[in-house]
mmCIF file of C-alpha atoms in Angstrom:
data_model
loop_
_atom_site.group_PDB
_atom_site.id
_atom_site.type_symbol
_atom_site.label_atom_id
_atom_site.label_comp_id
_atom_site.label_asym_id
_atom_site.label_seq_id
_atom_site.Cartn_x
_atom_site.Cartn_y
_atom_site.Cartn_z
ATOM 1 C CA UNK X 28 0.000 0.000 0.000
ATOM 2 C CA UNK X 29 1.394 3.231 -0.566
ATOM 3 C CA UNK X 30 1.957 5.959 1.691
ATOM 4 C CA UNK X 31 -0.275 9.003 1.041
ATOM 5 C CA UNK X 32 0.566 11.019 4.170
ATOM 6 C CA UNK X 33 2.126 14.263 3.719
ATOM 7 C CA UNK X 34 5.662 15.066 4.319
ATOM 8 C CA UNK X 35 7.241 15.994 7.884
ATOM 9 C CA UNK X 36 9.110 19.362 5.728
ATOM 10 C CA UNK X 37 5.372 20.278 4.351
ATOM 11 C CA UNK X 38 3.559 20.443 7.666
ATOM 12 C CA UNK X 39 6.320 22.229 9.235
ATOM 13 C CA UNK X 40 6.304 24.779 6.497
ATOM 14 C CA UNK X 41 2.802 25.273 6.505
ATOM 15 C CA UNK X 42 2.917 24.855 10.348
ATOM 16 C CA UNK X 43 5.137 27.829 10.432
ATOM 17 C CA UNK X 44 3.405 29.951 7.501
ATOM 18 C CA UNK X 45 0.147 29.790 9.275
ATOM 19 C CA UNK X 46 1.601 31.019 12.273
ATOM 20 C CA UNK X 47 3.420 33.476 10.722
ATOM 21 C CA UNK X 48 0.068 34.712 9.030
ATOM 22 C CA UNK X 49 -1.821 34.954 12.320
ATOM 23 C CA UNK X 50 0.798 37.029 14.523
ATOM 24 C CA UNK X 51 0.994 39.621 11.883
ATOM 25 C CA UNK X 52 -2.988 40.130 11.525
ATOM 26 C CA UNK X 53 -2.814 39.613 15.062
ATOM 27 C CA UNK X 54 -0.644 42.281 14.998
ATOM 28 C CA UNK X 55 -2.852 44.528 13.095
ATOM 29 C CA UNK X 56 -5.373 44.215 14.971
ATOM 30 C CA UNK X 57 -3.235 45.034 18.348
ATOM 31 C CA UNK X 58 -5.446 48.053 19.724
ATOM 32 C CA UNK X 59 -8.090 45.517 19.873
ATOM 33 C CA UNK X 60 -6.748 42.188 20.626
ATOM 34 C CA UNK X 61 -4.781 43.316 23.473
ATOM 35 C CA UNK X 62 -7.061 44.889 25.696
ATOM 36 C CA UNK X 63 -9.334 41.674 24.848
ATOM 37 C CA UNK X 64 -6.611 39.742 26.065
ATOM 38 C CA UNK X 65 -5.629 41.743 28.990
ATOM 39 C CA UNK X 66 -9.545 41.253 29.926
ATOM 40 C CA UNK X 67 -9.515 38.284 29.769
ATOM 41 C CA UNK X 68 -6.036 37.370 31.958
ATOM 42 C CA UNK X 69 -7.800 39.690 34.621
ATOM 43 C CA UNK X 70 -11.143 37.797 34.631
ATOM 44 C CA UNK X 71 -9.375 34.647 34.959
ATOM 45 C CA UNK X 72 -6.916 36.162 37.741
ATOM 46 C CA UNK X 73 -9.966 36.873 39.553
ATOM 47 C CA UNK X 74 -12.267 34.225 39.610
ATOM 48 C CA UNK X 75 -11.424 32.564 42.358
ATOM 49 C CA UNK X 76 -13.242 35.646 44.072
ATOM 50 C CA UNK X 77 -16.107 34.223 42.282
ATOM 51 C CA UNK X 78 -15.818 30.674 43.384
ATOM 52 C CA UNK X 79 -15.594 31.514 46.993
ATOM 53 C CA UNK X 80 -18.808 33.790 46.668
ATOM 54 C CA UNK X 81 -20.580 30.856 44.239
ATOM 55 C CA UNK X 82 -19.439 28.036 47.463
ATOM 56 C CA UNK X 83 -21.307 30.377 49.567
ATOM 57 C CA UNK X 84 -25.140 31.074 47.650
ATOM 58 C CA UNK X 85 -24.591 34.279 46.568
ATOM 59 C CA UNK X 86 -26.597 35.911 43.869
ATOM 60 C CA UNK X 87 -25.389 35.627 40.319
ATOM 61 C CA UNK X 88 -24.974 39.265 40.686
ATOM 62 C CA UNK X 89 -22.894 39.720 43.347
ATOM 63 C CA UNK X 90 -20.365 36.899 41.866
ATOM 64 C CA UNK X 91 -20.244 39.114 38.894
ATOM 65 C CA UNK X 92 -20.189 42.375 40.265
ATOM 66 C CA UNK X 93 -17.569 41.818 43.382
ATOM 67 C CA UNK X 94 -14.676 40.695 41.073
ATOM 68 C CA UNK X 95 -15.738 43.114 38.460
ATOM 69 C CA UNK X 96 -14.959 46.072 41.105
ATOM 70 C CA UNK X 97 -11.694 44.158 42.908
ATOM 71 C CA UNK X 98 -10.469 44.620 38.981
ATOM 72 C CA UNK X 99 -11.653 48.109 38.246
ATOM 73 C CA UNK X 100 -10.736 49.810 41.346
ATOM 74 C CA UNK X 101 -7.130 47.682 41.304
ATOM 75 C CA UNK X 102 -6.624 49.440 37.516
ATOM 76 C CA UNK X 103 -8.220 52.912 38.309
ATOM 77 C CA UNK X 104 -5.632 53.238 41.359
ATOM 78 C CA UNK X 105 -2.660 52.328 39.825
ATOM 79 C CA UNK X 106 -3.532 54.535 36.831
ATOM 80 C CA UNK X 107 -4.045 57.239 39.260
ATOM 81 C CA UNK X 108 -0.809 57.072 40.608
ATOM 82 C CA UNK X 109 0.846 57.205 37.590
ATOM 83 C CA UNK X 110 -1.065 59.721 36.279
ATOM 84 C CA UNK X 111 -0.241 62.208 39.198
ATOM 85 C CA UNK X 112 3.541 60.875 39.344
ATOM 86 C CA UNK X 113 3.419 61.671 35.377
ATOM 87 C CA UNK X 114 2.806 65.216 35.710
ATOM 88 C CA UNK X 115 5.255 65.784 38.382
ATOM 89 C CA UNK X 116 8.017 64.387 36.106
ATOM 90 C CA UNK X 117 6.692 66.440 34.069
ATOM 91 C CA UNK X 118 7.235 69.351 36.365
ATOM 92 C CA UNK X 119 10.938 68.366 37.002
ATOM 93 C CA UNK X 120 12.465 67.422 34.369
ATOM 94 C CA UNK X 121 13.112 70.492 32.310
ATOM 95 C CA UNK X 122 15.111 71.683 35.864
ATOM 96 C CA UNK X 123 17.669 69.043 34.991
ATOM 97 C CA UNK X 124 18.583 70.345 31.570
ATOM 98 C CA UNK X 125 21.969 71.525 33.212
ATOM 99 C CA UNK X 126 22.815 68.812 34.902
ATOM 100 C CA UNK X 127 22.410 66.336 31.706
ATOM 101 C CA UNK X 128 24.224 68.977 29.477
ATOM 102 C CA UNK X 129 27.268 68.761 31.974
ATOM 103 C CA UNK X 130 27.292 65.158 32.133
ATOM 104 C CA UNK X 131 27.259 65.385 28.164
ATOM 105 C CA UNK X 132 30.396 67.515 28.715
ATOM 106 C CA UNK X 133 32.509 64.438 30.928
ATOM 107 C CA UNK X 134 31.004 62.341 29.013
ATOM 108 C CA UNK X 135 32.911 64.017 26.068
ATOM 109 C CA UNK X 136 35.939 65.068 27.949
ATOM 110 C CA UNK X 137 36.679 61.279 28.935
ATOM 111 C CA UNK X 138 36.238 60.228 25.528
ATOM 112 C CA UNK X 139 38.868 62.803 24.723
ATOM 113 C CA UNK X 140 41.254 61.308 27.000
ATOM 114 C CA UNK X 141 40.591 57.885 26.479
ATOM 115 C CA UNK X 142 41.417 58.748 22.440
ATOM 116 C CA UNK X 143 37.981 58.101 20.689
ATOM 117 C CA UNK X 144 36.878 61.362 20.943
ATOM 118 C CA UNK X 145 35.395 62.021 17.096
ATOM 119 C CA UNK X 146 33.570 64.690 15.002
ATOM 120 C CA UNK X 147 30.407 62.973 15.481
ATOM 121 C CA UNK X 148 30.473 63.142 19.314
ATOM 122 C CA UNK X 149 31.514 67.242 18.787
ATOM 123 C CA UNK X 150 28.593 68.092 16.895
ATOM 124 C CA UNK X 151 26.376 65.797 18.911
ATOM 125 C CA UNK X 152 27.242 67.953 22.315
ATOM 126 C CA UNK X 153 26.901 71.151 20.456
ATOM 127 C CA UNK X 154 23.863 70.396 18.837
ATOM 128 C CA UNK X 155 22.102 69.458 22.518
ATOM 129 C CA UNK X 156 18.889 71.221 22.674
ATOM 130 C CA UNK X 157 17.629 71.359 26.735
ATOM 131 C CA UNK X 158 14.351 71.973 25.404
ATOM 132 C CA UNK X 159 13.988 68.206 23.789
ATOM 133 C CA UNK X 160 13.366 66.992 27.782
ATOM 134 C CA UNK X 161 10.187 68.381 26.901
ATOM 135 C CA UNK X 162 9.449 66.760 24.074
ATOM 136 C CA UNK X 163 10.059 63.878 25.956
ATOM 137 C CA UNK X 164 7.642 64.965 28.864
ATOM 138 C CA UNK X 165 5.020 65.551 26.053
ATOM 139 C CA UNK X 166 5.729 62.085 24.453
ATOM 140 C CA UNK X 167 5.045 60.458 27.998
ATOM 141 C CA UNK X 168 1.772 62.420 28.493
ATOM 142 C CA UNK X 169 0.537 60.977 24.798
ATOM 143 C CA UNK X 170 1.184 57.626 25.444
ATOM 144 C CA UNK X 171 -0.627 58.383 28.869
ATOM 145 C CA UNK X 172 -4.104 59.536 27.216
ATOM 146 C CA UNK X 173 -3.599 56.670 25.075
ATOM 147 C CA UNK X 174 -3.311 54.147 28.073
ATOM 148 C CA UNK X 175 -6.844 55.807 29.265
ATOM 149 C CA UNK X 176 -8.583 55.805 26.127
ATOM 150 C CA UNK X 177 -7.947 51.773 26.266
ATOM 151 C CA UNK X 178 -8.701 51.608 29.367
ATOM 152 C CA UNK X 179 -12.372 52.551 28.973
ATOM 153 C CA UNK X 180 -12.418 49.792 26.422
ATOM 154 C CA UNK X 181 -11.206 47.066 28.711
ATOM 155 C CA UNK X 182 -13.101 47.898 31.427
ATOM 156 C CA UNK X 183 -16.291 47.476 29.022
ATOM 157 C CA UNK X 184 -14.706 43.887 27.869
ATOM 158 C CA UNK X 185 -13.923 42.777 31.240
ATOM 159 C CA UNK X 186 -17.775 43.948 32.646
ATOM 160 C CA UNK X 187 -18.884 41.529 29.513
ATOM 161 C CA UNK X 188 -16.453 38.995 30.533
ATOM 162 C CA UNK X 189 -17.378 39.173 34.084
ATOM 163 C CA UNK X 190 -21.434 38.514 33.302
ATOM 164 C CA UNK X 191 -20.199 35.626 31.055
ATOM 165 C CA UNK X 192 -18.250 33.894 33.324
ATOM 166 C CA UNK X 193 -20.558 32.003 35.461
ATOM 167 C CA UNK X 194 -22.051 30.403 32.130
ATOM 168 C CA UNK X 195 -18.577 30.072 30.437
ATOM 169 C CA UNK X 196 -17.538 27.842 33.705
ATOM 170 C CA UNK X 197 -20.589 25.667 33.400
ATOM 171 C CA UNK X 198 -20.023 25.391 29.973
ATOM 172 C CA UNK X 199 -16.821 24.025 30.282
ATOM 173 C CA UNK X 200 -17.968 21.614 33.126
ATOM 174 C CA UNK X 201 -21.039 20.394 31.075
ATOM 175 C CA UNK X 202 -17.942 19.434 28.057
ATOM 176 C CA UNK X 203 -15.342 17.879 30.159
ATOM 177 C CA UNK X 204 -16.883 14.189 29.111
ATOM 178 C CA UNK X 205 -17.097 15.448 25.198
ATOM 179 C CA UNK X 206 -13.736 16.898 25.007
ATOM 180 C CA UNK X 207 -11.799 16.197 27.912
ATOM 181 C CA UNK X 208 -8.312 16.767 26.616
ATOM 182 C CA UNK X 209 -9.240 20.537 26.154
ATOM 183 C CA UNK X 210 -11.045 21.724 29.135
ATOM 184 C CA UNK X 211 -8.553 20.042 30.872
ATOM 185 C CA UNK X 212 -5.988 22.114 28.805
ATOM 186 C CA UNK X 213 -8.096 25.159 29.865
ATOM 187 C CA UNK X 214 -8.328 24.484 33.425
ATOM 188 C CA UNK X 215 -4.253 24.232 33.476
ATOM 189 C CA UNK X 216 -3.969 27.215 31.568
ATOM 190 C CA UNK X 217 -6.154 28.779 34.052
ATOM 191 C CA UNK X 218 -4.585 27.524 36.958
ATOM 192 C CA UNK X 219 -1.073 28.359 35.783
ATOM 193 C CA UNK X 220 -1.890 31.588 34.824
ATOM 194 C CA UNK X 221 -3.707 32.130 38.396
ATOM 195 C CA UNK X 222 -0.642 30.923 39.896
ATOM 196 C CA UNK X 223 1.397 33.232 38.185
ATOM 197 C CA UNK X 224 0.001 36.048 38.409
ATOM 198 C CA UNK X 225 -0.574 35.657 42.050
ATOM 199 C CA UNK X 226 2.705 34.744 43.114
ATOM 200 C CA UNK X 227 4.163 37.763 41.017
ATOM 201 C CA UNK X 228 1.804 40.140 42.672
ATOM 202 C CA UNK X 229 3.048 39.230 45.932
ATOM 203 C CA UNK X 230 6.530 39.366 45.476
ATOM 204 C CA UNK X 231 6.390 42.556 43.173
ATOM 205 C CA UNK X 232 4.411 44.500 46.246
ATOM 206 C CA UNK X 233 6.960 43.431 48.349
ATOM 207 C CA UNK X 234 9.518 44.202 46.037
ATOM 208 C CA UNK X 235 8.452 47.586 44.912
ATOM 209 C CA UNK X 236 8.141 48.791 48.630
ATOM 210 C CA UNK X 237 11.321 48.227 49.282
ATOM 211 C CA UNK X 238 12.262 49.801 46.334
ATOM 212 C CA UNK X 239 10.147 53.132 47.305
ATOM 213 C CA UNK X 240 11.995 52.635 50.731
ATOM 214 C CA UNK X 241 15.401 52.603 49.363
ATOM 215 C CA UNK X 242 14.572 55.155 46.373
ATOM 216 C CA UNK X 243 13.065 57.330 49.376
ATOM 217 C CA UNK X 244 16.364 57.693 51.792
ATOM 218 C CA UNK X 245 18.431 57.977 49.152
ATOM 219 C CA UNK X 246 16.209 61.222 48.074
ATOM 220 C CA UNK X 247 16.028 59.795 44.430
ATOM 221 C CA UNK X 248 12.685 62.310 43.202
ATOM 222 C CA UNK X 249 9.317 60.519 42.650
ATOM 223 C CA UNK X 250 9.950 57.178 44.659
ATOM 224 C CA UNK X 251 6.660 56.318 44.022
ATOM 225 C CA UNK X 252 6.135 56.363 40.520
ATOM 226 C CA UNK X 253 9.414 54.034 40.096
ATOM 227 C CA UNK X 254 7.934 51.729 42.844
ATOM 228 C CA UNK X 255 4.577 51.485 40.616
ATOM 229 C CA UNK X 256 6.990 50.551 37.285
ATOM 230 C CA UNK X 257 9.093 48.180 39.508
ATOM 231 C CA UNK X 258 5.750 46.587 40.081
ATOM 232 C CA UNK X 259 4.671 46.701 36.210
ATOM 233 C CA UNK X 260 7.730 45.394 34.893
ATOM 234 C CA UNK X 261 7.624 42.278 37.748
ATOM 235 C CA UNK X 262 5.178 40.742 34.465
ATOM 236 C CA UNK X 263 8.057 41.455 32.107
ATOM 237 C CA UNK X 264 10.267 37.928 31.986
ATOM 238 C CA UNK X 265 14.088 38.411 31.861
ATOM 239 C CA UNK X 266 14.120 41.753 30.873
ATOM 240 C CA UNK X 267 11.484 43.510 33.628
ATOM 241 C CA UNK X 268 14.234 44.259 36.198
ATOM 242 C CA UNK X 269 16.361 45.939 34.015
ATOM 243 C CA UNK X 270 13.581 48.033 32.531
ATOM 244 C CA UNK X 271 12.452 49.019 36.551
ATOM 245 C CA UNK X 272 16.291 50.279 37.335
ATOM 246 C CA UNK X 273 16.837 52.396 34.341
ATOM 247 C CA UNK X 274 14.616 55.145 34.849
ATOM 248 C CA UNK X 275 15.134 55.941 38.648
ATOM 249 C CA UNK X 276 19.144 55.091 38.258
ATOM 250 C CA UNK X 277 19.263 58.001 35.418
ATOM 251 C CA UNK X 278 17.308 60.076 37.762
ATOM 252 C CA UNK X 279 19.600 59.691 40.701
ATOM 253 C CA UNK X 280 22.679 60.512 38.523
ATOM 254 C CA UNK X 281 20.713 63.494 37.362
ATOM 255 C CA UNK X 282 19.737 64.209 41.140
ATOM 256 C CA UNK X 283 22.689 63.504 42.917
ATOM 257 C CA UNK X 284 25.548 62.413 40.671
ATOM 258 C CA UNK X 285 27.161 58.708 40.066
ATOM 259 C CA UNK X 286 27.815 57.664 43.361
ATOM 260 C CA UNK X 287 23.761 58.096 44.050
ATOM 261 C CA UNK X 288 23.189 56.319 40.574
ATOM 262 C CA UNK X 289 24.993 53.656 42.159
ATOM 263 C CA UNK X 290 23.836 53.319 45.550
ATOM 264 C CA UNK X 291 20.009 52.752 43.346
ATOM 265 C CA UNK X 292 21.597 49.946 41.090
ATOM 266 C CA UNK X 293 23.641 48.227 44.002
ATOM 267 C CA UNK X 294 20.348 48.315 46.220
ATOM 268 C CA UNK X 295 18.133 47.475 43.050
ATOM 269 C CA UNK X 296 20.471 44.126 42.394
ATOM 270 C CA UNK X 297 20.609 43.084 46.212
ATOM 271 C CA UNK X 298 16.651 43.329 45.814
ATOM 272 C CA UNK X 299 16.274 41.820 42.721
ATOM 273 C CA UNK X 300 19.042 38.816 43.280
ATOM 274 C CA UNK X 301 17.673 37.900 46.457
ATOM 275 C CA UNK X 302 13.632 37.760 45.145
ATOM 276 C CA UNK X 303 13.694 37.224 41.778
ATOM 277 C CA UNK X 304 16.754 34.250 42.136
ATOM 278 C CA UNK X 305 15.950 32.926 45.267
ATOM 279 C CA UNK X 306 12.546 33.152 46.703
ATOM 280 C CA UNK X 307 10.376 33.543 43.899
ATOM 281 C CA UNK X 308 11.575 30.323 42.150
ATOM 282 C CA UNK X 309 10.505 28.516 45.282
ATOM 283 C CA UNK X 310 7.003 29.562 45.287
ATOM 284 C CA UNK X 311 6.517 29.557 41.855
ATOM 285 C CA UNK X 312 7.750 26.108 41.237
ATOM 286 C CA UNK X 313 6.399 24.402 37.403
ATOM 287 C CA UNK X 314 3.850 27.103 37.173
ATOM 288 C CA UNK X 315 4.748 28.528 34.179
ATOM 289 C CA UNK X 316 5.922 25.203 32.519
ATOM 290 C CA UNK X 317 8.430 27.320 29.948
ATOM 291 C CA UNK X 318 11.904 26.756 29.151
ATOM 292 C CA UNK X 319 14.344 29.668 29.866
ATOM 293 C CA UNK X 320 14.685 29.997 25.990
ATOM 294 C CA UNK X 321 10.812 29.485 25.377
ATOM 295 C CA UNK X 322 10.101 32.457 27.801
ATOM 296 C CA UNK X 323 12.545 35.008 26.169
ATOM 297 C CA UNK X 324 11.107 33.891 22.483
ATOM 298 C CA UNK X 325 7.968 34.797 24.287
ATOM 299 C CA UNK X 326 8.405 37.684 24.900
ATOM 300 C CA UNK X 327 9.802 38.758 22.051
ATOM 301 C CA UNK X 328 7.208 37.269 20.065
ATOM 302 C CA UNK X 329 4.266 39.083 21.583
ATOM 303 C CA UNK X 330 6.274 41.951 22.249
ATOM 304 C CA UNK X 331 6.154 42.332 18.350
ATOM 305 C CA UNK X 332 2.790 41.552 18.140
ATOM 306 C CA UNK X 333 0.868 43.391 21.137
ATOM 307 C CA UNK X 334 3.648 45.926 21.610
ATOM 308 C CA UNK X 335 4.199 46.932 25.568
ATOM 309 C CA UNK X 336 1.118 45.001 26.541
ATOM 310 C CA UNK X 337 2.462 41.810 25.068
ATOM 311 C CA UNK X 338 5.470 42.166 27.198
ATOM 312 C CA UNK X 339 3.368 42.212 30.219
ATOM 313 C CA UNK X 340 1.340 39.792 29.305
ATOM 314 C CA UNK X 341 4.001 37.108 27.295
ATOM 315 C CA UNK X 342 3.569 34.314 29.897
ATOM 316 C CA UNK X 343 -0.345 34.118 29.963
ATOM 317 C CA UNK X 344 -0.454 34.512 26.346
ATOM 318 C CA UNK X 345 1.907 31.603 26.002
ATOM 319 C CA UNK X 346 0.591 29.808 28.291
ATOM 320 C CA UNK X 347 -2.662 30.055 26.393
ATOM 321 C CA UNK X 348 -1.425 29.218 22.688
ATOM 322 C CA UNK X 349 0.433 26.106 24.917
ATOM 323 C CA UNK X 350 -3.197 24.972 26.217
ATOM 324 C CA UNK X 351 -4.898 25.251 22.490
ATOM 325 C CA UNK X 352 -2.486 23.863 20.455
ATOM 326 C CA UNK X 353 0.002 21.286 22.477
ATOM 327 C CA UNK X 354 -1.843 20.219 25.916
ATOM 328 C CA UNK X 355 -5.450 19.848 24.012
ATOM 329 C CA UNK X 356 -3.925 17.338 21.896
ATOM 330 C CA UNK X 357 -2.613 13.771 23.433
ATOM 331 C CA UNK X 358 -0.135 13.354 20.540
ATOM 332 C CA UNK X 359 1.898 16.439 21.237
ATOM 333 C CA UNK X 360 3.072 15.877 24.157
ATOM 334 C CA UNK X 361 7.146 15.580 22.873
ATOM 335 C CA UNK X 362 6.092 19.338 21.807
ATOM 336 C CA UNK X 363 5.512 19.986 25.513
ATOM 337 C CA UNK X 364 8.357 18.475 26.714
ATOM 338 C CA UNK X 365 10.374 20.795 24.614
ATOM 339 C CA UNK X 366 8.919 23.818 25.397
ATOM 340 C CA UNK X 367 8.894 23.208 29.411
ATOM 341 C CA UNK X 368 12.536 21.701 28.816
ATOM 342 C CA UNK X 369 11.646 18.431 29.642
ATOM 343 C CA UNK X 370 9.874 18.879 32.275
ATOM 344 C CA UNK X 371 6.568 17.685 31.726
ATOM 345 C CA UNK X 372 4.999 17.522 35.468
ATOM 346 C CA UNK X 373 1.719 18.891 36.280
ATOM 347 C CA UNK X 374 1.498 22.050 37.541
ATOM 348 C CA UNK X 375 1.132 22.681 41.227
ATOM 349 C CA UNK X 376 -2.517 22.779 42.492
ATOM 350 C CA UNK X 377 -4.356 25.695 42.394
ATOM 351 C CA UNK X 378 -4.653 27.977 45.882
ATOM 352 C CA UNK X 379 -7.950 29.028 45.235
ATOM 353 C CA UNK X 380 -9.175 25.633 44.824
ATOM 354 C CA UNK X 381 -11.041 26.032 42.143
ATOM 355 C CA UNK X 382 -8.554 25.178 39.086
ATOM 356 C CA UNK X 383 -11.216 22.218 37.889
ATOM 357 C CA UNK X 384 -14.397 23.064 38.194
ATOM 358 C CA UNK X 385 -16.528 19.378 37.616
#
């Protein structure tokens, strides 16, 4: 008999070509798709609020409405903060025009005396404008209005989410005998993701007020707001931690010169080492279920798809495309040892209890 199967080469193109295809519409469609997403991470980060009220008889209403608020309030807070710490960057920055344009000068002089001083760096000193810190300032206030104009839209997705989820959970419960390999895909997606995003949360918190404490007695301006993007960039795999320290270490050499600038980074390290290396990995355990190399492709993947949101939100997002295309199906498990780096354990059980829902 002969073999009419397809070639290995043939799916793998076409494999890759469709994927290819859907990232880049995905990609057009980013304004859209990733507040959707977003929505849906925080309805699913959330519903174990809406287990523990279901366990107890509460109205349909009140399991929609509770977590709907916990969610709103959480995002209309932080966006507060940063909104006020916005403007007073705004406020301050022009007043270190002097400072940068002097560091510009050692920066030139030691260049000079190290021998690769050049015309380029010459006219690039000369041709410092101060007023470009506002242009800055007025770049960051843009992208601002622009995080508030999606904002309206997700809280709209995630008030539709939020009314769907009590039928979306006995949906899945009502298919687990039809299709058993994919809510159970689901329900570890969800899990994981839970898991996550709560054990992040914690350790971020703790994290970013230590940060604010540091950031505070060292008299580096606006502690807050770089305690609210430590906390942000906790979400950001590999990178996050480097994106946190930038922006308050510039400051601080701005503010009070390079030994300040290093006091932040030394203190940001110690922090970060001693979390990020050591504690978190405890806690978190096989959550994730991503290889080292899997998670950076992540994020550079979405990244280029969602743009800043997809770096927040590359480990749910994977974790998701994981769930639908490799854990729903029995024969791709080798694909799933790959990606976890052979690790192919279940993940840990859910806190809230409610990872499978029967």
């Amino acid at each position: 008999m002969s073999d009419h199967s397809s070639p290995r080469a043939l799916i793998v193109l076409l494999t890759t070509a469709s994927a290819v295809v859907a990232l880049f519409g995905l990609r057009e469609v980013a304004s859209i798709a990733g507040p959707v997403l977003l929505a849906l991470v925080l309805v699913i980060a959330v519903s174990p609020v809406r287990g523990w009220l279901a366990g107890r008889g509460s109205p349909t209403w009140v399991q929609v409405a509770v977590p709907f608020l916990v969610v709103v309030l959480v995002l209309l807070g932080m966006v507060a903060v940063l909104t006020v710490s916005v403007i007073q960057l705004a406020s301050i920055l022009p007043t270190y025009a002097t400072q940068f344009q002097d560091l510009l000068a050692e920066a030139q002089l030691f260049a000079v005396s190290h021998g690769i001083s050049n015309e380029q760096l010459n006219k690039a000193v000369q041709s410092y404008d101060p007023g470009r810190v506002l242009g800055i300032v007025q770049t960051l206030l843009t992208s601002l209005l622009g995080v508030l104009s999606s904002l309206f839209l997700m809280v709209v997705l995630l008030l539709a989410m939020s009314l769907d989820a009590p039928v979306t959970a006995k949906l899945l419960a009502a298919g687990r005998d039809h299709k058993p390999a994919l809510v159970t895909a689901l329900t570890t997606f969800a899990g994981r993701t839970r898991r996550y995003l709560v054990v992040s949360t914690v350790f971020g918190l703790i994290c970013s007020a230590l940060d604010v404490c540091v950031l505070a007695l060292l008299g580096v301006p606006l502690p807050l707001l770089w305690g609210v993007l430590a906390l942000i960039t906790t979400y950001i795999p590999n990178i996050g931690f480097v994106l946190g320290l930038l922006p308050p270490a510039l400051l601080a050499l701005l503010d009070g010169g390079s030994r300040q600038m290093i006091l932040v980074i030394v203190a940001y390290s110690v922090i970060n080492v001693v979390f990020q290396s050591f504690i978190l990995p405890k806690y978190l355990g096989d959550a994730v279920g991503l290889s080292t190399t899997m998670t950076l492709l992540s994020l550079i993947v979405w990244t280029f798809v969602l743009g800043p949101l997809g770096a927040l939100l590359a480990i749910p997002l994977s974790l998701l495309t994981r769930a639908l295309l490799i854990d729903s199906d029995p024969s791709a498990r080798w694909a799933a040892a790959l990606i976890s780096g052979g690790s192919t354990s279940p993940p840990p059980p859910d806190p809230s209890g409610t990872a499978s829902t029967r």
